[in-house]
CSV table of C-alpha atoms and ligand atoms in Angstrom, one decimal:
chain,number,residue,atom,x,y,z
A,1,MET,CA,1.5,13.6,32.4
A,2,THR,CA,3.3,15.1,29.3
A,3,ALA,CA,1.6,17.3,26.8
A,4,ARG,CA,4.3,16.7,24.2
A,5,GLU,CA,2.7,15.8,20.9
A,6,THR,CA,4.2,14.3,17.7
A,7,VAL,CA,2.6,14.6,14.3
A,8,ALA,CA,3.5,12.6,11.2
A,9,VAL,CA,2.1,12.7,7.7
A,10,ALA,CA,2.2,9.9,5.1
A,11,HIS,CA,0.6,9.3,1.7
A,12,PRO,CA,-0.9,6.1,0.2
A,13,ASN,CA,0.9,4.1,-2.5
A,14,ILE,CA,-0.3,2.0,-5.4
A,15,ALA,CA,1.8,-1.1,-6.4
A,16,LEU,CA,2.7,-1.6,-10.0
A,17,ILE,CA,4.2,-5.0,-9.1
A,18,LYS,CA,1.9,-6.3,-6.3
A,19,TYR,CA,2.4,-7.7,-2.9
A,20,TRP,CA,0.0,-10.5,-2.4
A,21,GLY,CA,0.7,-13.3,0.2
A,22,LYS,CA,2.9,-13.7,3.2
A,23,ARG,CA,5.4,-16.4,3.8
A,24,ASP,CA,5.6,-15.2,7.5
A,25,GLU,CA,2.4,-13.8,8.9
A,26,HIS,CA,4.0,-12.6,12.2
A,27,LEU,CA,6.9,-10.7,10.6
A,28,VAL,CA,4.8,-9.7,7.6
A,29,LEU,CA,7.4,-11.1,5.1
A,30,PRO,CA,6.0,-11.3,1.5
A,31,PHE,CA,6.7,-14.0,-1.0
A,32,ASN,CA,7.9,-11.5,-3.7
A,33,ASP,CA,9.4,-8.1,-4.0
A,34,SER,CA,6.9,-5.4,-4.9
A,35,LEU,CA,7.3,-1.9,-6.6
A,36,SER,CA,5.0,1.0,-6.0
A,37,LEU,CA,4.4,4.7,-6.6
A,38,THR,CA,3.7,6.9,-3.6
A,39,LEU,CA,0.9,9.3,-4.4
A,40,ASP,CA,0.6,13.1,-3.9
A,41,VAL,CA,-3.1,12.9,-2.8
A,42,PHE,CA,-5.0,11.8,0.3
A,43,PRO,CA,-2.4,12.1,3.1
A,44,THR,CA,-3.0,10.6,6.5
A,45,THR,CA,-2.1,12.8,9.5
A,46,THR,CA,-1.4,11.0,12.8
A,47,ARG,CA,-1.0,12.8,16.2
A,48,ILE,CA,0.4,10.9,19.2
A,49,ARG,CA,0.8,11.9,22.8
A,50,LEU,CA,2.1,9.6,25.6
A,51,ASP,CA,0.0,9.3,28.7
A,52,PRO,CA,1.9,7.8,31.7
A,53,ASP,CA,-1.4,7.6,33.7
A,54,ALA,CA,-3.3,5.6,31.1
A,55,THR,CA,-3.7,1.8,31.3
A,56,VAL,CA,-4.7,1.3,27.6
A,57,ASP,CA,-3.9,2.9,24.3
A,58,GLN,CA,-6.6,5.2,22.8
A,59,PHE,CA,-7.1,5.4,19.1
A,60,VAL,CA,-9.4,7.9,17.3
A,61,ILE,CA,-9.6,7.4,13.6
A,62,ASP,CA,-11.5,10.0,11.6
A,63,GLY,CA,-13.2,11.3,14.7
A,64,ARG,CA,-14.4,7.9,16.0
A,65,ALA,CA,-12.9,5.6,18.6
A,66,ALA,CA,-11.3,2.6,16.9
A,67,ARG,CA,-12.5,-0.8,17.9
A,68,GLY,CA,-12.4,-4.5,16.9
A,69,GLU,CA,-9.7,-5.6,14.5
A,70,VAL,CA,-8.5,-2.1,13.7
A,71,LEU,CA,-7.9,-1.3,17.4
A,72,HIS,CA,-6.2,-4.7,17.9
A,73,ARG,CA,-3.8,-4.2,15.1
A,74,ALA,CA,-2.9,-0.6,16.1
A,75,THR,CA,-2.4,-1.6,19.8
A,76,GLU,CA,-0.2,-4.6,18.8
A,77,PHE,CA,1.8,-2.2,16.7
A,78,LEU,CA,2.3,0.2,19.6
A,79,ALA,CA,3.3,-2.7,21.8
A,80,LEU,CA,6.1,-3.6,19.4
A,81,VAL,CA,7.3,0.0,19.4
A,82,ARG,CA,7.2,0.1,23.2
A,83,GLU,CA,9.2,-3.2,23.4
A,84,ARG,CA,11.9,-1.8,21.1
A,85,ALA,CA,12.1,1.4,23.1
A,86,ALA,CA,11.9,-0.3,26.5
A,87,ARG,CA,9.1,2.0,27.4
A,88,GLN,CA,5.8,1.5,29.2
A,89,GLU,CA,3.5,4.5,28.7
A,90,ARG,CA,0.3,4.1,26.8
A,91,ALA,CA,-0.5,6.5,23.9
A,92,VAL,CA,-3.4,8.7,22.8
A,93,VAL,CA,-3.5,8.6,19.0
A,94,ASP,CA,-5.6,10.7,16.7
A,95,THR,CA,-5.6,9.8,13.0
A,96,ARG,CA,-7.2,11.7,10.1
A,97,ASN,CA,-7.5,10.2,6.6
A,98,THR,CA,-8.3,12.5,3.7
A,99,VAL,CA,-9.1,9.8,1.3
A,100,PRO,CA,-12.8,10.0,0.2
A,101,LEU,CA,-14.7,7.1,1.6
A,102,GLY,CA,-14.1,4.1,-0.6
A,103,ALA,CA,-11.9,5.8,-3.1
A,104,GLY,CA,-9.9,2.6,-3.4
A,105,LEU,CA,-6.7,4.2,-2.4
A,106,ALA,CA,-5.6,2.0,0.6
A,107,SER,CA,-5.4,3.9,3.8
A,108,SER,CA,-3.6,1.1,5.7
A,109,ALA,CA,-0.4,2.0,3.9
A,110,SER,CA,-0.5,5.7,4.7
A,111,GLY,CA,-2.0,4.9,8.1
A,112,PHE,CA,0.7,2.6,9.4
A,113,ALA,CA,3.5,4.6,7.8
A,114,ALA,CA,2.3,7.7,9.6
A,115,LEU,CA,1.8,5.8,12.9
A,116,ALA,CA,5.3,4.2,12.7
A,117,MET,CA,6.9,7.6,12.2
A,118,ALA,CA,4.9,9.3,14.9
A,119,ALA,CA,5.2,6.5,17.4
A,120,ALA,CA,9.0,6.0,16.9
A,121,GLN,CA,9.5,9.7,17.5
A,122,ALA,CA,7.2,9.8,20.5
A,123,TYR,CA,8.9,6.8,22.2
A,124,GLY,CA,12.4,8.1,21.5
A,125,LEU,CA,13.5,5.6,18.9
A,126,SER,CA,15.9,7.2,16.5
A,127,LEU,CA,15.4,5.3,13.2
A,128,SER,CA,16.8,5.6,9.7
A,129,ALA,CA,14.2,5.5,6.8
A,130,THR,CA,15.2,1.9,6.2
A,131,GLN,CA,14.6,1.0,9.8
A,132,LEU,CA,11.3,2.9,9.8
A,133,SER,CA,10.1,1.0,6.7
A,134,ARG,CA,10.9,-2.3,8.5
A,135,LEU,CA,8.9,-1.2,11.5
A,136,ALA,CA,5.9,0.1,9.3
A,137,ARG,CA,5.9,-3.3,7.6
A,138,ARG,CA,4.9,-5.0,10.8
A,139,GLY,CA,1.8,-2.9,10.9
A,140,SER,CA,0.8,-3.4,7.3
A,141,GLY,CA,3.0,-4.8,4.5
A,142,SER,CA,2.3,-2.0,2.0
A,143,ALA,CA,3.1,0.7,4.7
A,144,ALA,CA,6.8,-0.2,4.3
A,145,ARG,CA,6.6,1.5,0.9
A,146,SER,CA,4.8,4.7,2.0
A,147,VAL,CA,7.8,5.6,4.1
A,148,PHE,CA,9.5,6.7,0.8
A,149,GLY,CA,8.3,9.0,-2.0
A,150,GLY,CA,8.1,8.4,-5.7
A,151,PHE,CA,8.8,4.9,-7.0
A,152,VAL,CA,9.6,2.4,-4.2
A,153,LEU,CA,10.9,-1.1,-4.1
A,154,TRP,CA,10.0,-3.4,-1.2
A,155,HIS,CA,12.5,-6.2,-0.8
A,156,ALA,CA,10.7,-9.4,0.2
A,157,GLY,CA,13.9,-10.4,2.1
A,158,ASP,CA,15.6,-13.7,2.8
A,159,PRO,CA,13.7,-16.3,4.8
A,160,ASP,CA,17.0,-18.1,5.6
A,161,ALA,CA,18.8,-15.0,6.8
A,162,PRO,CA,19.9,-15.2,10.5
A,163,ASP,CA,17.4,-12.4,11.2
A,164,PRO,CA,14.8,-12.4,8.3
A,165,ASP,CA,13.1,-9.3,9.8
A,166,LEU,CA,16.2,-7.2,8.9
A,167,SER,CA,16.2,-8.4,5.3
A,168,SER,CA,12.8,-7.1,4.3
A,169,TYR,CA,12.5,-3.3,3.9
A,170,ALA,CA,11.7,-0.7,1.2
A,171,GLU,CA,13.9,1.8,-0.6
A,172,ALA,CA,13.4,4.6,-3.1
A,173,VAL,CA,13.9,3.7,-6.8
A,174,THR,CA,15.9,6.8,-8.0
A,175,ASP,CA,17.3,5.7,-11.3
A,176,THR,CA,14.3,6.8,-13.3
A,177,ARG,CA,12.9,10.1,-14.6
A,178,LEU,CA,9.6,8.6,-15.7
A,179,ASP,CA,6.9,11.1,-14.8
A,180,THR,CA,3.7,9.1,-14.3
A,181,ALA,CA,0.2,9.7,-13.1
A,182,LEU,CA,-2.4,7.4,-11.7
A,183,VAL,CA,-6.0,8.2,-12.6
A,184,ALA,CA,-8.2,6.5,-9.9
A,185,VAL,CA,-11.6,5.4,-11.2
A,186,VAL,CA,-13.9,5.1,-8.2
A,187,LEU,CA,-16.7,2.6,-8.7
A,188,ASP,CA,-17.7,1.5,-5.2
A,189,ALA,CA,-17.8,3.4,-1.9
A,190,GLY,CA,-18.7,0.4,0.1
A,191,PRO,CA,-16.4,-1.6,2.5
A,192,LYS,CA,-14.8,-4.7,1.0
A,193,ALA,CA,-16.4,-8.0,1.8
A,194,VAL,CA,-13.1,-9.8,2.4
A,195,SER,CA,-10.1,-8.2,4.1
A,196,SER,CA,-6.9,-8.3,2.0
A,197,ARG,CA,-5.2,-10.1,4.8
A,198,GLU,CA,-7.8,-12.9,4.8
A,199,ALA,CA,-7.9,-12.9,1.0
A,200,MET,CA,-4.1,-13.3,0.8
A,201,ARG,CA,-4.3,-16.3,3.1
A,202,CYS,CA,-6.9,-18.0,1.1
A,203,THR,CA,-5.1,-17.4,-2.2
A,204,VAL,CA,-1.8,-18.7,-0.9
A,205,ALA,CA,-3.4,-21.8,0.6
A,206,THR,CA,-5.7,-22.8,-2.2
A,207,SER,CA,-5.1,-21.1,-5.5
A,208,PRO,CA,-3.4,-23.3,-8.2
A,209,LEU,CA,-2.3,-20.1,-9.9
A,210,TYR,CA,-0.6,-18.5,-7.0
A,211,GLN,CA,2.9,-19.9,-7.3
A,212,GLY,CA,3.0,-19.2,-11.0
A,213,TRP,CA,2.0,-15.6,-10.3
A,214,VAL,CA,4.8,-15.2,-7.7
A,215,THR,CA,7.3,-16.6,-10.3
A,216,ASP,CA,6.0,-14.2,-12.9
A,217,SER,CA,6.2,-11.3,-10.5
A,218,ARG,CA,9.9,-11.9,-9.8
A,219,ALA,CA,10.5,-11.7,-13.6
A,220,ASP,CA,8.2,-8.7,-13.9
A,221,LEU,CA,10.2,-6.8,-11.3
A,222,VAL,CA,13.5,-7.2,-13.2
A,223,ARG,CA,11.8,-6.1,-16.5
A,224,MET,CA,10.1,-3.2,-14.7
A,225,ARG,CA,13.3,-1.8,-13.3
A,226,THR,CA,14.9,-1.8,-16.7
A,227,ALA,CA,11.8,-0.1,-18.2
A,228,LEU,CA,11.9,2.5,-15.5
A,229,ARG,CA,15.6,3.2,-16.1
A,230,ASN,CA,14.8,3.5,-19.8
A,231,GLY,CA,11.8,5.8,-19.2
A,232,ASP,CA,9.7,3.3,-21.2
A,233,MET,CA,6.1,4.2,-20.2
A,234,ALA,CA,4.5,1.6,-22.4
A,235,CYS,CA,6.6,-1.2,-21.0
A,236,VAL,CA,6.0,-0.1,-17.4
A,237,GLY,CA,2.3,0.1,-18.1
A,238,GLU,CA,2.1,-3.3,-19.8
A,239,ILE,CA,4.0,-5.0,-17.0
A,240,ALA,CA,1.9,-3.3,-14.3
A,241,GLU,CA,-1.4,-4.3,-16.0
A,242,ARG,CA,-0.4,-7.9,-16.6
A,243,ASN,CA,0.9,-8.2,-13.0
A,244,ALA,CA,-2.4,-6.9,-11.5
A,245,LEU,CA,-4.6,-9.0,-13.7
A,246,GLY,CA,-2.5,-12.1,-12.9
A,247,MET,CA,-2.9,-11.4,-9.2
A,248,HIS,CA,-6.7,-11.1,-9.6
A,249,ARG,CA,-6.8,-14.3,-11.7
A,250,ALA,CA,-4.9,-16.1,-8.9
A,251,MET,CA,-7.4,-14.9,-6.3
A,252,GLU,CA,-10.4,-15.8,-8.4
A,253,ALA,CA,-9.0,-19.4,-8.7
A,254,ALA,CA,-8.8,-19.7,-4.9
A,255,TRP,CA,-11.4,-21.7,-2.9
A,256,PRO,CA,-13.5,-20.0,-1.9
A,257,ALA,CA,-12.9,-17.7,-4.8
A,258,VAL,CA,-11.9,-14.1,-3.9
A,259,ARG,CA,-13.6,-11.8,-6.3
A,260,TYR,CA,-12.8,-8.1,-6.1
A,261,ARG,CA,-13.6,-7.4,-9.8
A,262,SER,CA,-17.2,-6.4,-10.3
A,263,PRO,CA,-19.0,-6.1,-13.6
A,264,ALA,CA,-18.3,-2.3,-13.5
A,265,SER,CA,-14.6,-3.1,-13.1
A,266,HIS,CA,-14.7,-5.1,-16.3
A,267,THR,CA,-16.4,-2.3,-18.1
A,268,VAL,CA,-13.6,0.1,-17.0
A,269,LEU,CA,-10.9,-2.5,-17.9
A,270,HIS,CA,-12.5,-2.8,-21.3
A,271,HIS,CA,-12.5,1.0,-21.7
A,272,VAL,CA,-8.8,1.2,-20.9
A,273,ARG,CA,-8.1,-1.4,-23.6
A,274,ARG,CA,-10.2,0.6,-26.0
A,275,LEU,CA,-8.2,3.7,-25.3
A,276,ARG,CA,-5.0,1.9,-26.0
A,277,LYS,CA,-6.4,0.7,-29.4
A,278,GLU,CA,-7.1,4.4,-30.1
A,279,GLY,CA,-3.4,5.1,-29.4
A,280,VAL,CA,-3.8,6.6,-25.9
A,281,GLY,CA,-1.1,5.4,-23.5
A,282,ALA,CA,-3.2,4.0,-20.5
A,283,TRP,CA,-2.8,0.8,-18.5
A,284,ALA,CA,-5.0,-0.5,-15.7
A,285,THR,CA,-4.1,-1.7,-12.2
A,286,MET,CA,-6.4,-2.9,-9.4
A,287,ASP,CA,-6.1,-3.7,-5.7
A,288,ALA,CA,-8.2,-5.4,-3.1
A,289,GLY,CA,-11.4,-3.8,-4.3
A,290,PRO,CA,-13.5,-3.1,-7.5
A,291,ASN,CA,-11.9,0.3,-8.3
A,292,VAL,CA,-9.5,0.7,-11.2
A,293,LYS,CA,-6.5,2.9,-11.3
A,294,VAL,CA,-5.2,3.9,-14.7
A,295,LEU,CA,-1.5,4.4,-15.1
A,296,CYS,CA,-0.3,6.9,-17.8
A,297,ALA,CA,2.4,9.5,-18.5
A,298,SER,CA,1.8,12.6,-16.4
A,299,ALA,CA,1.4,14.7,-19.5
A,300,ASP,CA,-1.5,12.5,-20.6
A,301,ALA,CA,-3.3,12.5,-17.2
A,302,GLU,CA,-6.0,15.1,-17.9
A,303,GLN,CA,-6.9,13.5,-21.3
A,304,VAL,CA,-7.1,10.0,-19.7
A,305,ALA,CA,-9.2,11.4,-16.8
A,306,GLU,CA,-11.6,13.0,-19.3
A,307,ARG,CA,-11.9,9.7,-21.2
A,308,MET,CA,-12.5,7.7,-18.0
A,309,ARG,CA,-15.3,10.1,-17.1
A,310,GLU,CA,-17.2,8.6,-20.0
A,311,VAL,CA,-17.7,5.5,-17.9
A,312,THR,CA,-17.9,6.9,-14.3
A,313,ALA,CA,-18.3,10.3,-12.7
A,314,ARG,CA,-15.8,9.9,-9.9
A,315,VAL,CA,-12.2,10.2,-11.2
A,316,VAL,CA,-9.2,11.4,-9.2
A,317,VAL,CA,-5.8,12.3,-10.8
A,318,ALA,CA,-2.8,11.5,-8.6
A,319,ARG,CA,0.9,11.9,-9.3
A,320,SER,CA,4.2,11.1,-7.6
A,321,GLY,CA,4.1,12.1,-3.9
A,322,PRO,CA,6.5,12.4,-1.0
A,323,GLY,CA,7.6,10.0,1.7
A,324,ALA,CA,6.4,10.0,5.3
A,325,ARG,CA,7.6,13.0,7.3
A,326,LEU,CA,7.3,14.5,10.8
A,327,ALA,CA,5.0,17.5,10.6
A,328,ALA,CA,5.5,18.7,14.2
A,329,VAL,CA,6.8,17.9,17.6
A,330,THR,CA,5.2,20.3,20.2
A,331,SER,CA,5.4,20.5,23.9
B,401,2P0,C1,-0.2,-4.0,-2.8
B,401,2P0,N1,-2.3,-4.8,-1.6
B,401,2P0,O1,0.9,-4.4,-3.2
B,401,2P0,C2,-1.3,-5.1,-2.6
B,401,2P0,C3,-2.1,-5.3,-3.9
B,401,2P0,C4,-3.6,-4.9,-2.1
B,401,2P0,C5,-3.5,-5.5,-3.5
B,401,2P0,O2,-0.8,-4.4,0.0
B,401,2P0,O3,-2.0,-7.8,5.4
B,401,2P0,O4,-3.1,-3.8,3.7
B,401,2P0,O5,-1.8,-5.4,6.2
B,401,2P0,O6,0.1,-6.6,5.1
B,401,2P0,O7,-0.6,-4.0,3.0
B,401,2P0,C6,-3.0,-4.5,0.7
B,401,2P0,O8,-2.5,-5.2,1.7
B,401,2P0,O9,-1.9,-6.0,3.8
B,401,2P0,C7,-1.9,-4.6,-0.3
B,401,2P0,P1,-1.4,-6.5,5.2
B,401,2P0,P2,-2.0,-4.6,3.1
B,401,2P0,O10,-0.5,-2.8,-2.5
């Protein structure tokens, strides 16, 4: 038995152009490109050690043995890494999230990015960042983006390519100096009623608004890249808010309807619009939950956070953060 341990750290990311819906469930290939900001808060730290004597993988997440769907997805992911590395040993994995319970900052992105990096290293796969993002994608789509820091573009890829898996990966967007912040407004600490995986399936299969949203997202991405290059915060904010609200409208038009927006979410969205009318540069985005994240220029973050505290006590300011990294390899 080896005592060699690999430790990796990754941060969550929030999409400004969203990923919602897979055209290939197995390979986790999305319908559209997405663009995100990796955050500087709430890292996930994952430790992995291979155990040649073990017959199953062991996962402890935040001090508790993983089970059910979480364990299944993590084990399938390690099986993929083992297949690529032509190795057999099972692993002992310990993952610690620092995101406060229910803060609405997805831990599956940071979780699978950290696991991909730690597992690749532990099983002896030498991967470039691009290859690592492809691998992380197989665990959870949004994890492909957390491999990189700052603004990140995830290419949906080409379904007709000889190997579609190779065509879908993330990369850093470096042609911008826009210094943005995301002010997370935490409304609900409870677990979500419908998983995003299930909600995506339902939206793709039944929503009359879905294909229109995908088409809009492709145009949004082109305009967003120009706005980032120009350092145009207002344009970036507007595109992000419209893209997120369009995604939620598409889900809400599905059958059965997927509703992540609560009455409290609408109160916060209304408050953000009120701030804009007062001349404050603030734009909302939302993910698979009721919490709202408010995008603004970094210089305005404290003012925006203060104003958001008028509607809720729990507000967290995040800025641009780093990509996934190896923290240690010990023996
Ligand atoms: C995003 N979300 O772009 C979108 C917007 C939530 C709303 O990516 O099924 O956990 O594991 O690939 O990555 C959440 O979905 O989904 C997500 P899977 P994931 O950030």
